[in-house]
Amino acid sequence: MIRDDYEMVIGLEVHCELSTKTKIFCSCPTEFGGEPNTHCCPVCMAMPGTLPVLNEKVVEYAVKAGLATNCSISQNSKNDRKNYFYPDLPKAYQISQYDKPLCNHGHVSIETPEGEKDIRILRIHIEEDAGKLNHDEYGRGSFVDLNRAGVPLIEIVSEPDMRSAEEAESYMRKLKSILEYIEVSDCKMQEGSLRADVNVSVRKKGSTEFGTRTEMKNMNSFRSIVRGINYEAERQIELIENGEAVTQETLRWDDISGRTFSMRDKEDAQDYRYFPDPDLVAIKLSDEYIENIKKALPELPESRKKRYMEEMDLSEKAANFVTSSKYYSNIFDEATEKCNNPKAVSNWLMSDIAKVLNEREEEADKIPFSGKELGELIELIDKGTISNSIGKKVLNELFENPKAPSKIIEEKGWVQISDEGAIKEVVIKVLENNPQSVADYKAGKDKALGFLVGQAMKETRGKANPQMLNKMFIEELKK
Ligand code: ADP
Ligand code: ZN
Ligand code: MG
């Protein structure tokens, strides 16, 4: 993407809203949406005299995320106040964690064209989300909605280990998939449950020092992350090549114009005047507490991938694909159980199903049918009840109006014709109607057979069993 004498250096700060029922310091619901200011109470509205109480589930979920990303869990941790003013933060400080985050020094691995690569995680800490400003479209002002204020977040800070937009995308996808597997967040990027501050710098290849970085705030789609990184890297290279300096600043990526805009100069930690929150007690975790969470973790993508390769003989590519999302791998498990044909299941997921999702610009969580239904579809093909091409039509039906595939083919009259008498009838008819092809075949043009089979398929609207057709044509042509 960029000039090949430069390389990019990228680090991500990923914010993930936790799917606890209630907020981090009060018992208001975390539910998305709702009329403005209906999911709040004196605590999350920052009324004077109120006191926060830490939601234990938040700690549990954050520890889960830490363990799933190979972090060490801190047994002594605390909450700190990060002071700044913004109208969506009525307390004028955010309760976060400064020098004692819950989780430290982990990593996740991503696939790159050069093989697997570990992206290190510096820390994961817990904090509260702020409210939301709704800007009036007639310019009469802005309205504050505090429904989101106090929704629990974890912030996952990576080391600056990524070297291309593709690596950053893979890392973000991997994180999303892990967080979905462990069920700590719905990870809906379009609703802001998962978003990233993307830090980018560039340097001459071979250089050991990092360049000055800029930070794009609140990126909430894979596409904008990739576009933003490439844009920023090119912009920075151009500055450097023109003898100018990159300014360390906070930027806003604009998806419509495809460029970044300056929001403010970069603030430093000291600007926030962090100090321990005196209203909250220290967070102390026992070995046993951490151990119990570890034991309850579900099987993670890495281990599923190995299992699929070793026990089900999937290729690495197929195993990577199937485990790239909890939704795919759950469907895979369910379908395989039903039809006992893991290769076919992974092929359907990778090709036809992924294609439909792609066309609809949707992700795997939007698959409207179950693994059992996919398994039954494959079983019907394997048993010869329907042909592969009818199978594809059934899949389209599953996307439109999901129900048992056997029901679909019955209702549509799509059962494959495997009756010898019926097949023979079609074959004879096609032979009679196509004397030229018969002559061609007899003169040694094998291609003519394909044409005849095609005609018979047309005649039966794709329902004839292709193997039987082939065999019957050869037999008849020999006569
Ligand atoms: P903050 O942005 O809150 O001040 P840090 O200084 O710790 O926090 O950095 C945040 C992120 O910036 C981290 O993900 C880190 O990997 C990344 N980062 C730090 N230096 C660079 C750099 N020179 N180029 C790209 N990313 C960087
Ligand atoms: Zn509240
Ligand atoms: Mg930052």
PDB file of N, CA and C and ligand atoms in Angstrom, residues 23 26-28 39-45 149, ligand 2:
ATOM      1  N   LYS A  23     -24.990  -1.656  35.154  1.00  0.00           N
ATOM      2  CA  LYS A  23     -23.825  -0.798  34.946  1.00  0.00           C
ATOM      3  C   LYS A  23     -22.714  -1.088  35.957  1.00  0.00           C
ATOM      4  N   CYS A  26     -23.624   1.130  39.462  1.00  0.00           N
ATOM      5  CA  CYS A  26     -24.995   1.261  39.956  1.00  0.00           C
ATOM      6  C   CYS A  26     -25.817   0.132  39.353  1.00  0.00           C
ATOM      7  N   SER A  27     -27.118   0.084  39.652  1.00  0.00           N
ATOM      8  CA  SER A  27     -27.885  -1.064  39.161  1.00  0.00           C
ATOM      9  C   SER A  27     -28.753  -0.732  37.950  1.00  0.00           C
ATOM     10  N   CYS A  28     -28.415   0.348  37.242  1.00  0.00           N
ATOM     11  CA  CYS A  28     -29.159   0.674  36.021  1.00  0.00           C
ATOM     12  C   CYS A  28     -28.852  -0.357  34.932  1.00  0.00           C
ATOM     13  N   HIS A  39     -32.302   5.171  31.331  1.00  0.00           N
ATOM     14  CA  HIS A  39     -31.516   4.114  31.974  1.00  0.00           C
ATOM     15  C   HIS A  39     -30.506   4.732  32.930  1.00  0.00           C
ATOM     16  N   CYS A  40     -30.969   5.645  33.759  1.00  0.00           N
ATOM     17  CA  CYS A  40     -29.997   6.229  34.682  1.00  0.00           C
ATOM     18  C   CYS A  40     -30.608   6.573  36.035  1.00  0.00           C
ATOM     19  N   CYS A  41     -29.690   6.788  36.987  1.00  0.00           N
ATOM     20  CA  CYS A  41     -30.076   7.021  38.377  1.00  0.00           C
ATOM     21  C   CYS A  41     -29.137   8.089  38.941  1.00  0.00           C
ATOM     22  N   PRO A  42     -29.328   8.499  40.175  1.00  0.00           N
ATOM     23  CA  PRO A  42     -28.445   9.540  40.732  1.00  0.00           C
ATOM     24  C   PRO A  42     -26.953   9.188  40.637  1.00  0.00           C
ATOM     25  N   VAL A  43     -26.619   7.887  40.732  1.00  0.00           N
ATOM     26  CA  VAL A  43     -25.187   7.537  40.694  1.00  0.00           C
ATOM     27  C   VAL A  43     -24.599   7.813  39.309  1.00  0.00           C
ATOM     28  N   CYS A  44     -25.235   7.253  38.256  1.00  0.00           N
ATOM     29  CA  CYS A  44     -24.626   7.436  36.925  1.00  0.00           C
ATOM     30  C   CYS A  44     -24.930   8.807  36.333  1.00  0.00           C
ATOM     31  N   MET A  45     -25.833   9.581  37.004  1.00  0.00           N
ATOM     32  CA  MET A  45     -26.029  10.972  36.582  1.00  0.00           C
ATOM     33  C   MET A  45     -25.121  11.901  37.380  1.00  0.00           C
ATOM     34  N   ALA A 149     -23.843   6.306  30.159  1.00  0.00           N
ATOM     35  CA  ALA A 149     -22.910   6.669  31.223  1.00  0.00           C
ATOM     36  C   ALA A 149     -22.880   5.565  32.275  1.00  0.00           C
TER      37      ALA A 149
HETATM   38 ZN    ZN B   2     -27.381   4.363  37.390  1.00  0.00          ZN
END
